[in-house]
């Protein structure tokens, strides 16, 4: 996949977990050869990088960064401001202290990797399904202004990094993706430095394919932002049968085709690449097998689908 992606100037990526990256040669071999961009699945999140206020720990983040650089890969940063995997000390701050902590966190993390991490998920999952703002501790304490603030802080910390807003269930045109569209449009109108929209892409064959994905990508592109598919996986019921894996492959193919059809859609990242290491079964019991390689690192029809789309 990597060679074909590079031939067309496209980024094909995977999320990486630090455990198997240390422990499994097959994991390292595929991660290093099939992808040209990687995302830290957990290692760059707030609970990993600043577990106590002002005490930063970049061991996992550096492990991902070093692997990427050793393999000539780029890194997509994930994520600076989120309501999950953020330590209690942040959540308990009052408004002024929370704003200051957010700016300091962004300044320190983005600043450390300035010039080495060309794109960041600055804010993650800020919307409800109905298009309202998620009632997170960020929103409760700071109101919507934390979003603009986060982007401005990230721009200041690395003026050359591409800054993204990232969310799930925004593949098709719906209340949530329209709220995202409206927010990006409004904030850019106010000069807030948002360069990119991340569409996560956690799909299930049970819910049907979002057939207006391409149209949705196009409307964001028409706003003047890049679009990235940031966390693609397609879960099926387990154990998966051949029909399910064939359907899954068509989902992968449809997603990459939609992205490749819009020139501003420059990256597709899968959220892990092997069914051996995936968040899905932990969160959706009875579902899984969501990734392009099986538990034994053998490529599945979904791999072939991505490969053929990139080669075509
Ligand atoms: O690190 C601890 C370990 O010390 C402990 O022993 C173990 C016991 O449960 O937990 C480990 O932490 C887990 C962590 O992954 C690292 O493996 C957490 O429990 C677990 O909740 C966490 O799950 C991650 C999840 O985000 C948490 O929000 C998944 O790996 C990760 O794939 C998932 O990724 C998110 C994206 O960041 C944002 N979009 C949705 C996506 C899927 O939920």
mmCIF file of C-alpha atoms and ligand atoms in Angstrom:
data_model
loop_
_atom_site.group_PDB
_atom_site.id
_atom_site.type_symbol
_atom_site.label_atom_id
_atom_site.label_comp_id
_atom_site.label_asym_id
_atom_site.label_seq_id
_atom_site.Cartn_x
_atom_site.Cartn_y
_atom_site.Cartn_z
ATOM 1 C CA UNK A 1 0.000 0.000 0.000
ATOM 2 C CA UNK A 2 2.740 2.367 0.959
ATOM 3 C CA UNK A 3 4.461 2.373 -2.451
ATOM 4 C CA UNK A 4 1.200 2.968 -4.293
ATOM 5 C CA UNK A 5 0.192 5.728 -1.861
ATOM 6 C CA UNK A 6 3.544 7.453 -2.278
ATOM 7 C CA UNK A 7 3.300 7.243 -6.063
ATOM 8 C CA UNK A 8 0.119 9.298 -5.901
ATOM 9 C CA UNK A 9 1.171 11.621 -3.070
ATOM 10 C CA UNK A 10 -1.278 10.133 -0.609
ATOM 11 C CA UNK A 11 -0.886 9.332 3.088
ATOM 12 C CA UNK A 12 -1.908 5.826 4.140
ATOM 13 C CA UNK A 13 -1.685 5.463 7.895
ATOM 14 C CA UNK A 14 -2.213 3.347 10.954
ATOM 15 C CA UNK A 15 -2.596 3.970 14.647
ATOM 16 C CA UNK A 16 0.205 2.365 16.669
ATOM 17 C CA UNK A 17 0.179 1.037 20.220
ATOM 18 C CA UNK A 18 3.417 1.113 22.176
ATOM 19 C CA UNK A 19 3.049 -2.404 23.680
ATOM 20 C CA UNK A 20 3.148 -4.456 20.473
ATOM 21 C CA UNK A 21 5.572 -1.959 18.939
ATOM 22 C CA UNK A 22 8.068 -2.997 21.627
ATOM 23 C CA UNK A 23 7.186 -6.661 21.715
ATOM 24 C CA UNK A 24 6.197 -7.999 18.285
ATOM 25 C CA UNK A 25 8.395 -8.196 15.194
ATOM 26 C CA UNK A 26 5.433 -8.857 12.854
ATOM 27 C CA UNK A 27 3.733 -5.745 14.171
ATOM 28 C CA UNK A 28 6.828 -3.649 13.542
ATOM 29 C CA UNK A 29 7.453 -5.124 10.082
ATOM 30 C CA UNK A 30 3.967 -4.399 8.754
ATOM 31 C CA UNK A 31 3.673 -1.041 10.505
ATOM 32 C CA UNK A 32 6.965 0.066 9.002
ATOM 33 C CA UNK A 33 6.457 -1.195 5.467
ATOM 34 C CA UNK A 34 2.765 -0.738 4.606
ATOM 35 C CA UNK A 35 2.146 2.804 5.897
ATOM 36 C CA UNK A 36 3.743 6.212 5.422
ATOM 37 C CA UNK A 37 2.069 7.998 8.335
ATOM 38 C CA UNK A 38 1.364 6.825 11.880
ATOM 39 C CA UNK A 39 -0.795 8.060 14.745
ATOM 40 C CA UNK A 40 -0.221 7.227 18.414
ATOM 41 C CA UNK A 41 -3.285 5.266 19.498
ATOM 42 C CA UNK A 42 -2.886 6.459 23.097
ATOM 43 C CA UNK A 43 0.674 7.658 23.714
ATOM 44 C CA UNK A 44 0.204 11.340 22.846
ATOM 45 C CA UNK A 45 -3.016 11.821 24.820
ATOM 46 C CA UNK A 46 -3.081 14.059 27.877
ATOM 47 C CA UNK A 47 -3.122 11.276 30.486
ATOM 48 C CA UNK A 48 0.047 9.868 28.929
ATOM 49 C CA UNK A 49 1.912 13.114 28.292
ATOM 50 C CA UNK A 50 1.012 15.236 31.364
ATOM 51 C CA UNK A 51 -0.292 12.904 34.086
ATOM 52 C CA UNK A 52 0.454 15.473 36.786
ATOM 53 C CA UNK A 53 0.286 19.194 36.264
ATOM 54 C CA UNK A 54 3.491 20.455 34.725
ATOM 55 C CA UNK A 55 5.122 16.999 34.804
ATOM 56 C CA UNK A 56 5.435 15.829 31.259
ATOM 57 C CA UNK A 57 6.254 12.293 30.157
ATOM 58 C CA UNK A 58 7.080 11.741 26.526
ATOM 59 C CA UNK A 59 8.365 8.173 26.704
ATOM 60 C CA UNK A 60 5.505 6.611 24.721
ATOM 61 C CA UNK A 61 5.181 9.576 22.386
ATOM 62 C CA UNK A 62 8.904 9.491 21.640
ATOM 63 C CA UNK A 63 8.734 5.751 21.012
ATOM 64 C CA UNK A 64 6.154 6.343 18.283
ATOM 65 C CA UNK A 65 8.055 9.334 16.913
ATOM 66 C CA UNK A 66 11.362 7.447 16.812
ATOM 67 C CA UNK A 67 9.781 4.452 15.074
ATOM 68 C CA UNK A 68 8.230 6.720 12.453
ATOM 69 C CA UNK A 69 11.451 8.591 11.774
ATOM 70 C CA UNK A 70 13.457 5.360 11.584
ATOM 71 C CA UNK A 71 11.014 4.162 8.918
ATOM 72 C CA UNK A 72 10.819 7.419 6.966
ATOM 73 C CA UNK A 73 7.226 7.967 8.060
ATOM 74 C CA UNK A 74 5.418 11.077 9.120
ATOM 75 C CA UNK A 75 3.252 11.385 12.265
ATOM 76 C CA UNK A 76 -0.287 12.666 12.718
ATOM 77 C CA UNK A 77 -0.612 14.023 16.272
ATOM 78 C CA UNK A 78 -3.538 12.765 18.375
ATOM 79 C CA UNK A 79 -4.934 14.470 20.412
ATOM 80 C CA UNK A 80 -4.541 17.707 22.390
ATOM 81 C CA UNK A 81 -7.957 18.539 23.868
ATOM 82 C CA UNK A 82 -10.465 15.774 24.556
ATOM 83 C CA UNK A 83 -12.914 14.840 27.306
ATOM 84 C CA UNK A 84 -11.516 11.284 27.598
ATOM 85 C CA UNK A 85 -8.098 10.209 28.816
ATOM 86 C CA UNK A 86 -7.591 13.564 30.484
ATOM 87 C CA UNK A 87 -6.396 13.442 34.102
ATOM 88 C CA UNK A 88 -8.632 14.373 37.010
ATOM 89 C CA UNK A 89 -6.403 17.297 37.940
ATOM 90 C CA UNK A 90 -7.384 19.036 34.688
ATOM 91 C CA UNK A 91 -11.064 18.351 35.141
ATOM 92 C CA UNK A 92 -11.055 19.850 38.642
ATOM 93 C CA UNK A 93 -9.518 23.200 37.720
ATOM 94 C CA UNK A 94 -11.527 26.414 37.750
ATOM 95 C CA UNK A 95 -12.075 28.256 34.480
ATOM 96 C CA UNK A 96 -8.998 30.467 34.486
ATOM 97 C CA UNK A 97 -6.676 27.722 35.618
ATOM 98 C CA UNK A 98 -8.158 25.295 33.096
ATOM 99 C CA UNK A 99 -7.603 27.705 30.228
ATOM 100 C CA UNK A 100 -4.029 28.282 31.338
ATOM 101 C CA UNK A 101 -3.398 24.531 31.710
ATOM 102 C CA UNK A 102 -4.807 23.877 28.247
ATOM 103 C CA UNK A 103 -2.580 26.500 26.652
ATOM 104 C CA UNK A 104 0.468 25.247 28.517
ATOM 105 C CA UNK A 105 -0.246 21.634 27.530
ATOM 106 C CA UNK A 106 -0.618 22.532 23.860
ATOM 107 C CA UNK A 107 2.412 24.771 23.912
ATOM 108 C CA UNK A 108 4.573 22.067 25.492
ATOM 109 C CA UNK A 109 3.395 19.059 23.467
ATOM 110 C CA UNK A 110 3.142 20.736 20.064
ATOM 111 C CA UNK A 111 6.289 22.732 20.782
ATOM 112 C CA UNK A 112 8.298 19.603 21.552
ATOM 113 C CA UNK A 113 7.502 18.085 18.164
ATOM 114 C CA UNK A 114 7.374 21.309 16.143
ATOM 115 C CA UNK A 115 8.699 20.646 12.650
ATOM 116 C CA UNK A 116 8.419 16.865 13.175
ATOM 117 C CA UNK A 117 4.650 16.392 13.480
ATOM 118 C CA UNK A 118 3.023 18.086 10.478
ATOM 119 C CA UNK A 119 -0.621 17.681 11.558
ATOM 120 C CA UNK A 120 -2.531 17.538 14.842
ATOM 121 C CA UNK A 121 -6.006 16.650 16.050
ATOM 122 C CA UNK A 122 -6.332 19.776 18.158
ATOM 123 C CA UNK A 123 -9.826 19.172 19.512
ATOM 124 C CA UNK A 124 -11.520 15.795 19.486
ATOM 125 C CA UNK A 125 -15.217 14.882 19.671
ATOM 126 C CA UNK A 126 -16.676 18.247 20.696
ATOM 127 C CA UNK A 127 -20.194 17.546 19.342
ATOM 128 C CA UNK A 128 -23.258 15.606 20.415
ATOM 129 C CA UNK A 129 -25.059 13.406 17.917
ATOM 130 C CA UNK A 130 -27.828 16.036 17.547
ATOM 131 C CA UNK A 131 -25.310 18.703 16.568
ATOM 132 C CA UNK A 132 -25.203 20.492 19.915
ATOM 133 C CA UNK A 133 -21.935 21.011 21.725
ATOM 134 C CA UNK A 134 -20.921 18.081 23.929
ATOM 135 C CA UNK A 135 -21.454 18.947 27.587
ATOM 136 C CA UNK A 136 -17.863 18.076 28.557
ATOM 137 C CA UNK A 137 -15.918 19.576 31.442
ATOM 138 C CA UNK A 138 -14.234 21.792 28.854
ATOM 139 C CA UNK A 139 -17.542 23.168 27.682
ATOM 140 C CA UNK A 140 -19.017 23.424 31.167
ATOM 141 C CA UNK A 141 -16.129 25.470 32.478
ATOM 142 C CA UNK A 142 -15.057 27.483 29.429
ATOM 143 C CA UNK A 143 -17.964 27.472 26.985
ATOM 144 C CA UNK A 144 -17.328 27.127 23.266
ATOM 145 C CA UNK A 145 -14.376 29.526 23.418
ATOM 146 C CA UNK A 146 -11.986 26.747 24.414
ATOM 147 C CA UNK A 147 -12.065 25.489 20.830
ATOM 148 C CA UNK A 148 -10.812 28.705 19.234
ATOM 149 C CA UNK A 149 -8.313 29.086 22.051
ATOM 150 C CA UNK A 150 -6.911 25.605 21.479
ATOM 151 C CA UNK A 151 -6.393 26.219 17.766
ATOM 152 C CA UNK A 152 -4.692 29.558 18.410
ATOM 153 C CA UNK A 153 -2.372 27.980 20.973
ATOM 154 C CA UNK A 154 -1.472 25.158 18.576
ATOM 155 C CA UNK A 155 -0.738 27.601 15.748
ATOM 156 C CA UNK A 156 1.512 29.611 18.031
ATOM 157 C CA UNK A 157 3.388 26.473 19.121
ATOM 158 C CA UNK A 158 4.036 25.290 15.547
ATOM 159 C CA UNK A 159 3.057 27.759 12.817
ATOM 160 C CA UNK A 160 3.598 25.111 10.118
ATOM 161 C CA UNK A 161 1.465 22.310 11.539
ATOM 162 C CA UNK A 162 -1.872 21.530 9.960
ATOM 163 C CA UNK A 163 -4.545 21.830 12.647
ATOM 164 C CA UNK A 164 -7.587 19.544 12.628
ATOM 165 C CA UNK A 165 -10.925 19.139 14.348
ATOM 166 C CA UNK A 166 -11.749 15.433 14.609
ATOM 167 C CA UNK A 167 -14.962 13.497 15.323
ATOM 168 C CA UNK A 168 -16.920 10.266 14.825
ATOM 169 C CA UNK A 169 -20.318 9.723 13.205
ATOM 170 C CA UNK A 170 -19.554 12.576 10.826
ATOM 171 C CA UNK A 171 -19.024 10.353 7.755
ATOM 172 C CA UNK A 172 -22.370 11.084 6.174
ATOM 173 C CA UNK A 173 -24.303 14.335 5.949
ATOM 174 C CA UNK A 174 -26.215 14.509 9.224
ATOM 175 C CA UNK A 175 -26.888 16.844 12.160
ATOM 176 C CA UNK A 176 -23.461 16.223 13.669
ATOM 177 C CA UNK A 177 -21.408 16.669 10.497
ATOM 178 C CA UNK A 178 -23.448 19.750 9.624
ATOM 179 C CA UNK A 179 -22.694 21.215 13.057
ATOM 180 C CA UNK A 180 -19.022 20.544 12.364
ATOM 181 C CA UNK A 181 -19.325 22.190 8.966
ATOM 182 C CA UNK A 182 -21.005 25.251 10.462
ATOM 183 C CA UNK A 183 -18.461 25.562 13.275
ATOM 184 C CA UNK A 184 -15.468 25.263 10.944
ATOM 185 C CA UNK A 185 -17.009 27.801 8.586
ATOM 186 C CA UNK A 186 -17.804 30.259 11.388
ATOM 187 C CA UNK A 187 -14.461 29.969 13.176
ATOM 188 C CA UNK A 188 -12.476 30.303 9.959
ATOM 189 C CA UNK A 189 -14.533 33.419 9.232
ATOM 190 C CA UNK A 190 -13.260 34.756 12.550
ATOM 191 C CA UNK A 191 -9.664 33.977 11.626
ATOM 192 C CA UNK A 192 -9.302 30.924 13.856
ATOM 193 C CA UNK A 193 -6.582 28.684 12.379
ATOM 194 C CA UNK A 194 -8.471 25.490 11.499
ATOM 195 C CA UNK A 195 -6.901 23.793 8.481
ATOM 196 C CA UNK A 196 -8.373 20.354 8.451
ATOM 197 C CA UNK A 197 -11.314 18.151 9.328
ATOM 198 C CA UNK A 198 -10.783 14.629 10.641
ATOM 199 C CA UNK A 199 -13.510 12.132 9.915
ATOM 200 C CA UNK A 200 -12.805 9.185 12.207
ATOM 201 C CA UNK A 201 -14.662 6.434 10.349
ATOM 202 C CA UNK A 202 -15.566 3.906 13.037
ATOM 203 C CA UNK A 203 -18.049 1.973 10.910
ATOM 204 C CA UNK A 204 -20.145 -1.148 11.400
ATOM 205 C CA UNK A 205 -21.610 -3.235 8.584
ATOM 206 C CA UNK A 206 -24.723 -3.476 10.755
ATOM 207 C CA UNK A 207 -25.581 0.190 10.210
ATOM 208 C CA UNK A 208 -25.099 0.439 6.472
ATOM 209 C CA UNK A 209 -22.585 2.479 4.509
ATOM 210 C CA UNK A 210 -22.820 6.295 4.620
ATOM 211 C CA UNK A 211 -23.380 6.718 0.894
ATOM 212 C CA UNK A 212 -23.029 10.501 0.988
ATOM 213 C CA UNK A 213 -19.470 10.280 2.376
ATOM 214 C CA UNK A 214 -17.922 11.660 -0.801
ATOM 215 C CA UNK A 215 -20.408 14.522 -0.948
ATOM 216 C CA UNK A 216 -19.680 15.269 2.709
ATOM 217 C CA UNK A 217 -15.903 15.287 2.137
ATOM 218 C CA UNK A 218 -16.461 17.574 -0.836
ATOM 219 C CA UNK A 219 -18.454 20.142 1.130
ATOM 220 C CA UNK A 220 -15.654 20.425 3.687
ATOM 221 C CA UNK A 221 -13.084 20.693 0.901
ATOM 222 C CA UNK A 222 -15.155 23.491 -0.586
ATOM 223 C CA UNK A 223 -14.746 25.383 2.710
ATOM 224 C CA UNK A 224 -11.013 25.409 2.005
ATOM 225 C CA UNK A 225 -9.905 22.801 4.550
ATOM 226 C CA UNK A 226 -8.172 19.477 4.039
ATOM 227 C CA UNK A 227 -9.981 16.310 5.033
ATOM 228 C CA UNK A 228 -8.444 13.213 6.605
ATOM 229 C CA UNK A 229 -10.020 9.878 7.370
ATOM 230 C CA UNK A 230 -8.359 9.514 10.757
ATOM 231 C CA UNK A 231 -9.503 6.301 12.498
ATOM 232 C CA UNK A 232 -11.046 3.910 9.997
ATOM 233 C CA UNK A 233 -12.243 0.500 11.125
ATOM 234 C CA UNK A 234 -15.255 -1.575 10.091
ATOM 235 C CA UNK A 235 -16.543 -3.909 12.763
ATOM 236 C CA UNK A 236 -18.506 -7.078 12.150
ATOM 237 C CA UNK A 237 -20.026 -9.657 14.472
ATOM 238 C CA UNK A 238 -17.506 -12.223 15.673
ATOM 239 C CA UNK A 239 -16.500 -14.798 14.739
ATOM 240 C CA UNK A 240 -16.564 -13.204 11.306
ATOM 241 C CA UNK A 241 -17.633 -15.280 8.296
ATOM 242 C CA UNK A 242 -16.497 -14.881 4.691
ATOM 243 C CA UNK A 243 -19.594 -12.905 3.711
ATOM 244 C CA UNK A 244 -19.039 -10.395 6.467
ATOM 245 C CA UNK A 245 -15.390 -10.000 5.520
ATOM 246 C CA UNK A 246 -16.391 -9.446 1.888
ATOM 247 C CA UNK A 247 -18.914 -6.790 2.911
ATOM 248 C CA UNK A 248 -16.309 -5.242 5.159
ATOM 249 C CA UNK A 249 -13.918 -5.045 2.205
ATOM 250 C CA UNK A 250 -16.500 -3.120 0.177
ATOM 251 C CA UNK A 251 -16.786 -0.616 3.038
ATOM 252 C CA UNK A 252 -13.029 -0.104 3.071
ATOM 253 C CA UNK A 253 -13.037 0.272 -0.694
ATOM 254 C CA UNK A 254 -15.897 2.771 -0.628
ATOM 255 C CA UNK A 255 -14.201 4.889 2.026
ATOM 256 C CA UNK A 256 -10.859 5.072 0.228
ATOM 257 C CA UNK A 257 -12.541 5.686 -3.127
ATOM 258 C CA UNK A 258 -14.515 8.586 -1.642
ATOM 259 C CA UNK A 259 -11.339 10.073 -0.204
ATOM 260 C CA UNK A 260 -9.272 9.592 -3.361
ATOM 261 C CA UNK A 261 -12.027 11.256 -5.390
ATOM 262 C CA UNK A 262 -11.558 14.583 -3.573
ATOM 263 C CA UNK A 263 -8.098 16.087 -3.963
ATOM 264 C CA UNK A 264 -8.216 17.771 -0.553
ATOM 265 C CA UNK A 265 -8.707 14.382 1.117
ATOM 266 C CA UNK A 266 -5.025 13.602 1.558
ATOM 267 C CA UNK A 267 -4.872 10.892 4.230
ATOM 268 C CA UNK A 268 -6.577 7.674 5.278
ATOM 269 C CA UNK A 269 -5.548 6.113 8.569
ATOM 270 C CA UNK A 270 -6.791 2.794 9.932
ATOM 271 C CA UNK A 271 -7.239 2.589 13.712
ATOM 272 C CA UNK A 272 -4.708 -0.183 14.171
ATOM 273 C CA UNK A 273 -4.069 -2.679 11.402
ATOM 274 C CA UNK A 274 -4.348 -6.130 12.986
ATOM 275 C CA UNK A 275 -7.370 -7.672 14.679
ATOM 276 C CA UNK A 276 -4.934 -8.826 17.342
ATOM 277 C CA UNK A 277 -4.768 -5.270 18.686
ATOM 278 C CA UNK A 278 -7.997 -3.331 18.360
ATOM 279 C CA UNK A 279 -10.158 -1.312 20.740
ATOM 280 C CA UNK A 280 -13.378 -2.710 19.222
ATOM 281 C CA UNK A 281 -13.961 -5.996 21.126
ATOM 282 C CA UNK A 282 -13.382 -4.247 24.467
ATOM 283 C CA UNK A 283 -16.027 -1.655 23.692
ATOM 284 C CA UNK A 284 -18.493 -3.716 21.624
ATOM 285 C CA UNK A 285 -18.623 -7.259 23.020
ATOM 286 C CA UNK A 286 -19.462 -9.739 20.242
ATOM 287 C CA UNK A 287 -18.085 -7.432 17.559
ATOM 288 C CA UNK A 288 -14.588 -6.964 16.168
ATOM 289 C CA UNK A 289 -12.441 -8.282 13.304
ATOM 290 C CA UNK A 290 -12.547 -4.651 12.190
ATOM 291 C CA UNK A 291 -9.095 -4.197 10.636
ATOM 292 C CA UNK A 292 -7.282 -5.114 7.376
ATOM 293 C CA UNK A 293 -5.125 -7.880 8.910
ATOM 294 C CA UNK A 294 -6.365 -10.798 10.981
ATOM 295 C CA UNK A 295 -5.123 -11.915 14.411
ATOM 296 C CA UNK A 296 -2.222 -13.755 12.786
ATOM 297 C CA UNK A 297 -1.054 -10.808 10.703
ATOM 298 C CA UNK A 298 -2.521 -12.247 7.501
ATOM 299 C CA UNK A 299 -4.085 -9.733 5.080
ATOM 300 C CA UNK A 300 -7.864 -9.877 4.781
ATOM 301 C CA UNK A 301 -10.093 -8.888 1.841
ATOM 302 C CA UNK A 302 -10.168 -5.402 3.391
ATOM 303 C CA UNK A 303 -6.398 -5.148 2.880
ATOM 304 C CA UNK A 304 -6.758 -6.110 -0.768
ATOM 305 C CA UNK A 305 -9.497 -3.510 -1.178
ATOM 306 C CA UNK A 306 -7.323 -0.689 0.159
ATOM 307 C CA UNK A 307 -4.322 -1.913 -1.804
ATOM 308 C CA UNK A 308 -6.189 -2.158 -5.112
ATOM 309 C CA UNK A 309 -7.770 1.269 -4.703
ATOM 310 C CA UNK A 310 -4.339 2.820 -4.113
ATOM 311 C CA UNK A 311 -2.805 0.894 -7.008
ATOM 312 C CA UNK A 312 -5.632 1.731 -9.429
HETATM 313 O O1 LIG B 1 -2.695 1.914 30.095
HETATM 314 C C1 LIG B 1 -3.633 1.214 30.910
HETATM 315 C C2 LIG B 1 -2.999 0.073 31.626
HETATM 316 O O2 LIG B 1 -2.024 0.584 32.509
HETATM 317 C C3 LIG B 1 -4.062 -0.718 32.371
HETATM 318 O O3 LIG B 1 -3.488 -1.841 32.975
HETATM 319 C C4 LIG B 1 -5.165 -1.173 31.412
HETATM 320 C C5 LIG B 1 -6.278 -1.901 32.126
HETATM 321 O O4 LIG B 1 -7.530 -1.602 31.568
HETATM 322 O O5 LIG B 1 -5.696 -0.036 30.785
HETATM 323 C C6 LIG B 1 -4.749 0.689 30.016
HETATM 324 O O6 LIG B 1 -5.387 1.792 29.459
HETATM 325 C C7 LIG B 1 -6.242 1.530 28.369
HETATM 326 C C8 LIG B 1 -5.718 2.290 27.159
HETATM 327 O O7 LIG B 1 -6.628 2.170 26.097
HETATM 328 C C9 LIG B 1 -4.363 1.779 26.700
HETATM 329 O O8 LIG B 1 -4.443 0.448 26.292
HETATM 330 C C10 LIG B 1 -7.628 2.012 28.729
HETATM 331 O O9 LIG B 1 -8.171 1.198 29.763
HETATM 332 C C11 LIG B 1 -8.530 1.988 27.536
HETATM 333 O O10 LIG B 1 -9.747 2.637 27.857
HETATM 334 C C12 LIG B 1 -7.879 2.733 26.388
HETATM 335 O O11 LIG B 1 -8.732 2.648 25.279
HETATM 336 C C13 LIG B 1 -8.460 3.559 24.233
HETATM 337 C C14 LIG B 1 -9.652 4.474 24.034
HETATM 338 O O12 LIG B 1 -9.409 5.343 22.937
HETATM 339 C C15 LIG B 1 -9.925 5.268 25.299
HETATM 340 O O13 LIG B 1 -10.678 6.366 25.112
HETATM 341 C C16 LIG B 1 -8.214 2.760 22.966
HETATM 342 O O14 LIG B 1 -7.015 2.022 23.099
HETATM 343 C C17 LIG B 1 -8.113 3.693 21.767
HETATM 344 O O15 LIG B 1 -8.124 2.932 20.577
HETATM 345 C C18 LIG B 1 -9.319 4.626 21.734
HETATM 346 O O16 LIG B 1 -9.160 5.495 20.647
HETATM 347 C C19 LIG B 1 -10.211 6.429 20.417
HETATM 348 C C20 LIG B 1 -9.584 7.671 19.827
HETATM 349 O O17 LIG B 1 -8.551 8.144 20.659
HETATM 350 C C21 LIG B 1 -10.630 8.760 19.593
HETATM 351 N N1 LIG B 1 -11.728 8.266 18.790
HETATM 352 C C22 LIG B 1 -12.342 7.010 19.252
HETATM 353 C C23 LIG B 1 -11.277 5.929 19.428
HETATM 354 C C24 LIG B 1 -11.911 4.607 19.827
HETATM 355 O O18 LIG B 1 -12.528 4.698 21.083
#
